[in-house]
DNA sequence: GACTAGGGTTCTGTATACGGAACCCTAGCG
DNA sequence: CGCTAGGGTTCCGTATACAGAACCCTAGTC
């Protein structure tokens, strides 16, 4: 295990800290709930550990996220945004594209701007509860009530705004490039 | 980290072995390519290790899969139908209705009839890969290619038929009354 | 039989992830 | 100032994941 460009352990640590903060949990509280040492959690969150799967799994439970969400290698995903909580439900890596299924949750009035994704990326949103307005690039805004679906090109900046009742939805992101970095 | 029901390390190990075999790689060849000890890989694959993220990341590259694919934890359990594999990704129980998010996978040509669900139940299907035909009751069949979405009333018998390339999709089921937990 | 080669497991010494104690803040209160 | 409490980090002894060597197959060839 020589020198590495990517440090998956450090990235997972940052994600743990982000989700913990988003949940309003103290480090001690999460350590207690997960049955993990306080010191271990501190060093893990600050990237000074290379955690084992057991440890991450123990943390995923109290944090309320699937284990894979802590391991996520898609960069630029903001899980630490008070206006947008994301949980990846599924990842499907194919030869020519990657499909991700995310659960989105936004507080009432929450607003989130997303930068452009990779060229050819498309998003499909199913609003489960509440309502949401999507602004895909310069196109006309889409007003989505509970139950509605929308689809747009995500390779340009776009924005979501939750309605007065907040929003819960499922977002399906299709990226046309293989997600697998070469060995 | 006392007694655990789930052993994410062992599950990841089994996945590594499965992917390695599928790639036609020997244990020694993968260990070499990943820069991981042969013995370490052996014990990891047989579930006698609790691997660190670094080790899994080193293996994910030569295996050509994203790291999360080795960690992926399916929470739901598949239904025993050779033509339809279902994984429940999410369950959202509200006061007046229940929203379930399912991942569906069907083999090429697979066909599945579904009986009528509770009155007022609606389904929304997003086809991720392959294609699918949906026959909602007596209405006209809906032909869905990859990326397409459809919505129909599910309180009457309906049927799905996968195309020649099989089908993977996300199904969102909204039931206006509290649904059976675990159903 | 001996010998070789490839695939996999077990052994061994070292590095490090672990839990937990000790410690370092900062804020609040007298 | 002292004292307390909560949040976080650093330190320490132990358990274990690590790399690599030694070993155990089985198949093939002579």
mmCIF file with all atom_site columns, C-alpha atoms in Angstrom, chain A residues 13-132:
data_model
loop_
_atom_site.group_PDB
_atom_site.id
_atom_site.type_symbol
_atom_site.label_atom_id
_atom_site.label_alt_id
_atom_site.label_comp_id
_atom_site.label_asym_id
_atom_site.label_entity_id
_atom_site.label_seq_id
_atom_site.pdbx_PDB_ins_code
_atom_site.Cartn_x
_atom_site.Cartn_y
_atom_site.Cartn_z
_atom_site.occupancy
_atom_site.B_iso_or_equiv
_atom_site.pdbx_formal_charge
_atom_site.auth_seq_id
_atom_site.auth_comp_id
_atom_site.auth_asym_id
_atom_site.auth_atom_id
_atom_site.pdbx_PDB_model_num
ATOM 1   C CA . UNK A 1 13  ? -14.032 10.613 7.711   1.00 0.00 ? 13  UNK A CA 1
ATOM 2   C CA . UNK A 1 14  ? -15.031 13.977 6.340   1.00 0.00 ? 14  UNK A CA 1
ATOM 3   C CA . UNK A 1 15  ? -18.390 12.542 5.358   1.00 0.00 ? 15  UNK A CA 1
ATOM 4   C CA . UNK A 1 16  ? -18.951 11.108 8.800   1.00 0.00 ? 16  UNK A CA 1
ATOM 5   C CA . UNK A 1 17  ? -18.237 14.476 10.355  1.00 0.00 ? 17  UNK A CA 1
ATOM 6   C CA . UNK A 1 18  ? -20.527 16.224 7.885   1.00 0.00 ? 18  UNK A CA 1
ATOM 7   C CA . UNK A 1 19  ? -23.439 13.890 8.501   1.00 0.00 ? 19  UNK A CA 1
ATOM 8   C CA . UNK A 1 20  ? -22.912 13.954 12.249  1.00 0.00 ? 20  UNK A CA 1
ATOM 9   C CA . UNK A 1 21  ? -22.993 17.745 12.276  1.00 0.00 ? 21  UNK A CA 1
ATOM 10  C CA . UNK A 1 22  ? -26.070 17.731 10.058  1.00 0.00 ? 22  UNK A CA 1
ATOM 11  C CA . UNK A 1 23  ? -27.759 15.494 12.621  1.00 0.00 ? 23  UNK A CA 1
ATOM 12  C CA . UNK A 1 24  ? -26.772 17.795 15.451  1.00 0.00 ? 24  UNK A CA 1
ATOM 13  C CA . UNK A 1 25  ? -24.873 15.041 17.199  1.00 0.00 ? 25  UNK A CA 1
ATOM 14  C CA . UNK A 1 26  ? -21.788 15.639 19.294  1.00 0.00 ? 26  UNK A CA 1
ATOM 15  C CA . UNK A 1 27  ? -18.734 13.535 18.720  1.00 0.00 ? 27  UNK A CA 1
ATOM 16  C CA . UNK A 1 28  ? -19.152 11.934 22.114  1.00 0.00 ? 28  UNK A CA 1
ATOM 17  C CA . UNK A 1 29  ? -22.819 11.170 21.488  1.00 0.00 ? 29  UNK A CA 1
ATOM 18  C CA . UNK A 1 30  ? -22.159 9.470  18.177  1.00 0.00 ? 30  UNK A CA 1
ATOM 19  C CA . UNK A 1 31  ? -19.232 7.518  19.591  1.00 0.00 ? 31  UNK A CA 1
ATOM 20  C CA . UNK A 1 32  ? -21.450 6.312  22.404  1.00 0.00 ? 32  UNK A CA 1
ATOM 21  C CA . UNK A 1 33  ? -24.350 5.417  20.106  1.00 0.00 ? 33  UNK A CA 1
ATOM 22  C CA . UNK A 1 34  ? -22.088 3.544  17.707  1.00 0.00 ? 34  UNK A CA 1
ATOM 23  C CA . UNK A 1 35  ? -20.050 1.814  20.385  1.00 0.00 ? 35  UNK A CA 1
ATOM 24  C CA . UNK A 1 36  ? -16.885 3.367  19.025  1.00 0.00 ? 36  UNK A CA 1
ATOM 25  C CA . UNK A 1 37  ? -14.111 5.028  20.993  1.00 0.00 ? 37  UNK A CA 1
ATOM 26  C CA . UNK A 1 38  ? -14.304 8.781  21.231  1.00 0.00 ? 38  UNK A CA 1
ATOM 27  C CA . UNK A 1 39  ? -10.673 9.109  20.267  1.00 0.00 ? 39  UNK A CA 1
ATOM 28  C CA . UNK A 1 40  ? -11.062 6.713  17.378  1.00 0.00 ? 40  UNK A CA 1
ATOM 29  C CA . UNK A 1 41  ? -13.941 8.742  16.022  1.00 0.00 ? 41  UNK A CA 1
ATOM 30  C CA . UNK A 1 42  ? -12.027 11.996 16.375  1.00 0.00 ? 42  UNK A CA 1
ATOM 31  C CA . UNK A 1 43  ? -9.012  10.672 14.484  1.00 0.00 ? 43  UNK A CA 1
ATOM 32  C CA . UNK A 1 44  ? -11.219 9.012  11.910  1.00 0.00 ? 44  UNK A CA 1
ATOM 33  C CA . UNK A 1 45  ? -13.130 12.216 11.212  1.00 0.00 ? 45  UNK A CA 1
ATOM 34  C CA . UNK A 1 46  ? -9.950  14.243 10.856  1.00 0.00 ? 46  UNK A CA 1
ATOM 35  C CA . UNK A 1 47  ? -8.501  11.821 8.349   1.00 0.00 ? 47  UNK A CA 1
ATOM 36  C CA . UNK A 1 48  ? -5.785  10.388 10.556  1.00 0.00 ? 48  UNK A CA 1
ATOM 37  C CA . UNK A 1 49  ? -7.217  6.889  10.426  1.00 0.00 ? 49  UNK A CA 1
ATOM 38  C CA . UNK A 1 50  ? -7.797  4.342  7.724   1.00 0.00 ? 50  UNK A CA 1
ATOM 39  C CA . UNK A 1 51  ? -11.015 2.923  9.085   1.00 0.00 ? 51  UNK A CA 1
ATOM 40  C CA . UNK A 1 52  ? -12.146 -0.657 8.840   1.00 0.00 ? 52  UNK A CA 1
ATOM 41  C CA . UNK A 1 53  ? -15.514 -1.580 7.419   1.00 0.00 ? 53  UNK A CA 1
ATOM 42  C CA . UNK A 1 54  ? -16.726 -2.658 10.841  1.00 0.00 ? 54  UNK A CA 1
ATOM 43  C CA . UNK A 1 55  ? -16.111 0.791  12.246  1.00 0.00 ? 55  UNK A CA 1
ATOM 44  C CA . UNK A 1 56  ? -17.843 2.562  9.390   1.00 0.00 ? 56  UNK A CA 1
ATOM 45  C CA . UNK A 1 57  ? -20.757 0.176  9.615   1.00 0.00 ? 57  UNK A CA 1
ATOM 46  C CA . UNK A 1 58  ? -21.113 0.868  13.320  1.00 0.00 ? 58  UNK A CA 1
ATOM 47  C CA . UNK A 1 59  ? -21.270 4.592  12.557  1.00 0.00 ? 59  UNK A CA 1
ATOM 48  C CA . UNK A 1 60  ? -23.648 4.299  9.610   1.00 0.00 ? 60  UNK A CA 1
ATOM 49  C CA . UNK A 1 61  ? -26.454 2.981  11.810  1.00 0.00 ? 61  UNK A CA 1
ATOM 50  C CA . UNK A 1 62  ? -26.765 5.853  14.286  1.00 0.00 ? 62  UNK A CA 1
ATOM 51  C CA . UNK A 1 63  ? -26.158 8.331  11.478  1.00 0.00 ? 63  UNK A CA 1
ATOM 52  C CA . UNK A 1 64  ? -29.093 6.866  9.587   1.00 0.00 ? 64  UNK A CA 1
ATOM 53  C CA . UNK A 1 65  ? -27.276 6.444  6.295   1.00 0.00 ? 65  UNK A CA 1
ATOM 54  C CA . UNK A 1 66  ? -26.390 3.325  4.336   1.00 0.00 ? 66  UNK A CA 1
ATOM 55  C CA . UNK A 1 67  ? -22.804 2.203  4.639   1.00 0.00 ? 67  UNK A CA 1
ATOM 56  C CA . UNK A 1 68  ? -22.136 2.908  0.984   1.00 0.00 ? 68  UNK A CA 1
ATOM 57  C CA . UNK A 1 69  ? -23.050 6.557  1.495   1.00 0.00 ? 69  UNK A CA 1
ATOM 58  C CA . UNK A 1 70  ? -20.010 6.986  3.732   1.00 0.00 ? 70  UNK A CA 1
ATOM 59  C CA . UNK A 1 71  ? -17.774 5.349  1.169   1.00 0.00 ? 71  UNK A CA 1
ATOM 60  C CA . UNK A 1 72  ? -19.138 7.294  -1.767  1.00 0.00 ? 72  UNK A CA 1
ATOM 61  C CA . UNK A 1 73  ? -16.345 8.241  -4.114  1.00 0.00 ? 73  UNK A CA 1
ATOM 62  C CA . UNK A 1 74  ? -18.243 10.783 -6.164  1.00 0.00 ? 74  UNK A CA 1
ATOM 63  C CA . UNK A 1 75  ? -16.587 14.057 -5.321  1.00 0.00 ? 75  UNK A CA 1
ATOM 64  C CA . UNK A 1 76  ? -18.360 17.306 -4.841  1.00 0.00 ? 76  UNK A CA 1
ATOM 65  C CA . UNK A 1 77  ? -21.359 15.790 -3.168  1.00 0.00 ? 77  UNK A CA 1
ATOM 66  C CA . UNK A 1 78  ? -22.484 18.101 -0.430  1.00 0.00 ? 78  UNK A CA 1
ATOM 67  C CA . UNK A 1 79  ? -23.967 16.075 2.346   1.00 0.00 ? 79  UNK A CA 1
ATOM 68  C CA . UNK A 1 80  ? -23.286 18.870 4.824   1.00 0.00 ? 80  UNK A CA 1
ATOM 69  C CA . UNK A 1 81  ? -25.763 21.368 3.492   1.00 0.00 ? 81  UNK A CA 1
ATOM 70  C CA . UNK A 1 82  ? -28.488 22.407 5.923   1.00 0.00 ? 82  UNK A CA 1
ATOM 71  C CA . UNK A 1 83  ? -30.805 22.905 2.957   1.00 0.00 ? 83  UNK A CA 1
ATOM 72  C CA . UNK A 1 84  ? -30.253 19.499 1.376   1.00 0.00 ? 84  UNK A CA 1
ATOM 73  C CA . UNK A 1 85  ? -29.827 16.113 2.928   1.00 0.00 ? 85  UNK A CA 1
ATOM 74  C CA . UNK A 1 86  ? -28.872 13.380 0.487   1.00 0.00 ? 86  UNK A CA 1
ATOM 75  C CA . UNK A 1 87  ? -28.715 9.623  0.910   1.00 0.00 ? 87  UNK A CA 1
ATOM 76  C CA . UNK A 1 88  ? -27.631 7.447  -1.943  1.00 0.00 ? 88  UNK A CA 1
ATOM 77  C CA . UNK A 1 89  ? -30.014 4.539  -2.227  1.00 0.00 ? 89  UNK A CA 1
ATOM 78  C CA . UNK A 1 90  ? -28.390 2.753  -5.099  1.00 0.00 ? 90  UNK A CA 1
ATOM 79  C CA . UNK A 1 91  ? -25.390 2.756  -7.389  1.00 0.00 ? 91  UNK A CA 1
ATOM 80  C CA . UNK A 1 92  ? -25.371 0.985  -10.729 1.00 0.00 ? 92  UNK A CA 1
ATOM 81  C CA . UNK A 1 93  ? -22.036 1.070  -12.541 1.00 0.00 ? 93  UNK A CA 1
ATOM 82  C CA . UNK A 1 94  ? -22.226 -0.134 -16.123 1.00 0.00 ? 94  UNK A CA 1
ATOM 83  C CA . UNK A 1 95  ? -19.644 -0.176 -18.865 1.00 0.00 ? 95  UNK A CA 1
ATOM 84  C CA . UNK A 1 96  ? -20.785 3.023  -20.521 1.00 0.00 ? 96  UNK A CA 1
ATOM 85  C CA . UNK A 1 97  ? -22.572 4.889  -17.778 1.00 0.00 ? 97  UNK A CA 1
ATOM 86  C CA . UNK A 1 98  ? -23.316 5.140  -14.104 1.00 0.00 ? 98  UNK A CA 1
ATOM 87  C CA . UNK A 1 99  ? -26.781 5.401  -12.621 1.00 0.00 ? 99  UNK A CA 1
ATOM 88  C CA . UNK A 1 100 ? -27.240 6.673  -9.104  1.00 0.00 ? 100 UNK A CA 1
ATOM 89  C CA . UNK A 1 101 ? -30.455 6.790  -7.123  1.00 0.00 ? 101 UNK A CA 1
ATOM 90  C CA . UNK A 1 102 ? -30.550 9.386  -4.373  1.00 0.00 ? 102 UNK A CA 1
ATOM 91  C CA . UNK A 1 103 ? -33.070 10.244 -1.745  1.00 0.00 ? 103 UNK A CA 1
ATOM 92  C CA . UNK A 1 104 ? -33.316 13.996 -1.274  1.00 0.00 ? 104 UNK A CA 1
ATOM 93  C CA . UNK A 1 105 ? -34.767 15.795 1.689   1.00 0.00 ? 105 UNK A CA 1
ATOM 94  C CA . UNK A 1 106 ? -35.094 19.567 1.945   1.00 0.00 ? 106 UNK A CA 1
ATOM 95  C CA . UNK A 1 107 ? -36.531 21.725 4.707   1.00 0.00 ? 107 UNK A CA 1
ATOM 96  C CA . UNK A 1 108 ? -39.377 24.167 3.978   1.00 0.00 ? 108 UNK A CA 1
ATOM 97  C CA . UNK A 1 109 ? -38.087 26.912 1.727   1.00 0.00 ? 109 UNK A CA 1
ATOM 98  C CA . UNK A 1 110 ? -34.717 25.236 1.403   1.00 0.00 ? 110 UNK A CA 1
ATOM 99  C CA . UNK A 1 111 ? -32.745 26.157 -1.663  1.00 0.00 ? 111 UNK A CA 1
ATOM 100 C CA . UNK A 1 112 ? -29.839 24.394 -3.267  1.00 0.00 ? 112 UNK A CA 1
ATOM 101 C CA . UNK A 1 113 ? -27.785 25.334 -6.298  1.00 0.00 ? 113 UNK A CA 1
ATOM 102 C CA . UNK A 1 114 ? -25.940 22.554 -8.023  1.00 0.00 ? 114 UNK A CA 1
ATOM 103 C CA . UNK A 1 115 ? -23.019 23.162 -10.333 1.00 0.00 ? 115 UNK A CA 1
ATOM 104 C CA . UNK A 1 116 ? -22.908 21.560 -13.761 1.00 0.00 ? 116 UNK A CA 1
ATOM 105 C CA . UNK A 1 117 ? -22.238 17.841 -13.729 1.00 0.00 ? 117 UNK A CA 1
ATOM 106 C CA . UNK A 1 118 ? -20.318 15.902 -16.359 1.00 0.00 ? 118 UNK A CA 1
ATOM 107 C CA . UNK A 1 119 ? -21.416 16.470 -19.965 1.00 0.00 ? 119 UNK A CA 1
ATOM 108 C CA . UNK A 1 120 ? -24.391 14.334 -20.858 1.00 0.00 ? 120 UNK A CA 1
ATOM 109 C CA . UNK A 1 121 ? -25.518 13.874 -17.267 1.00 0.00 ? 121 UNK A CA 1
ATOM 110 C CA . UNK A 1 122 ? -29.278 13.789 -16.833 1.00 0.00 ? 122 UNK A CA 1
ATOM 111 C CA . UNK A 1 123 ? -31.386 13.949 -13.697 1.00 0.00 ? 123 UNK A CA 1
ATOM 112 C CA . UNK A 1 124 ? -34.842 12.602 -13.082 1.00 0.00 ? 124 UNK A CA 1
ATOM 113 C CA . UNK A 1 125 ? -36.676 13.699 -9.960  1.00 0.00 ? 125 UNK A CA 1
ATOM 114 C CA . UNK A 1 126 ? -39.742 12.109 -8.405  1.00 0.00 ? 126 UNK A CA 1
ATOM 115 C CA . UNK A 1 127 ? -41.238 14.255 -5.676  1.00 0.00 ? 127 UNK A CA 1
ATOM 116 C CA . UNK A 1 128 ? -42.569 12.046 -2.901  1.00 0.00 ? 128 UNK A CA 1
ATOM 117 C CA . UNK A 1 129 ? -43.745 14.589 -0.361  1.00 0.00 ? 129 UNK A CA 1
ATOM 118 C CA . UNK A 1 130 ? -44.098 18.336 -0.292  1.00 0.00 ? 130 UNK A CA 1
ATOM 119 C CA . UNK A 1 131 ? -43.292 20.293 -3.396  1.00 0.00 ? 131 UNK A CA 1
ATOM 120 C CA . UNK A 1 132 ? -40.294 21.595 -5.246  1.00 0.00 ? 132 UNK A CA 1
#
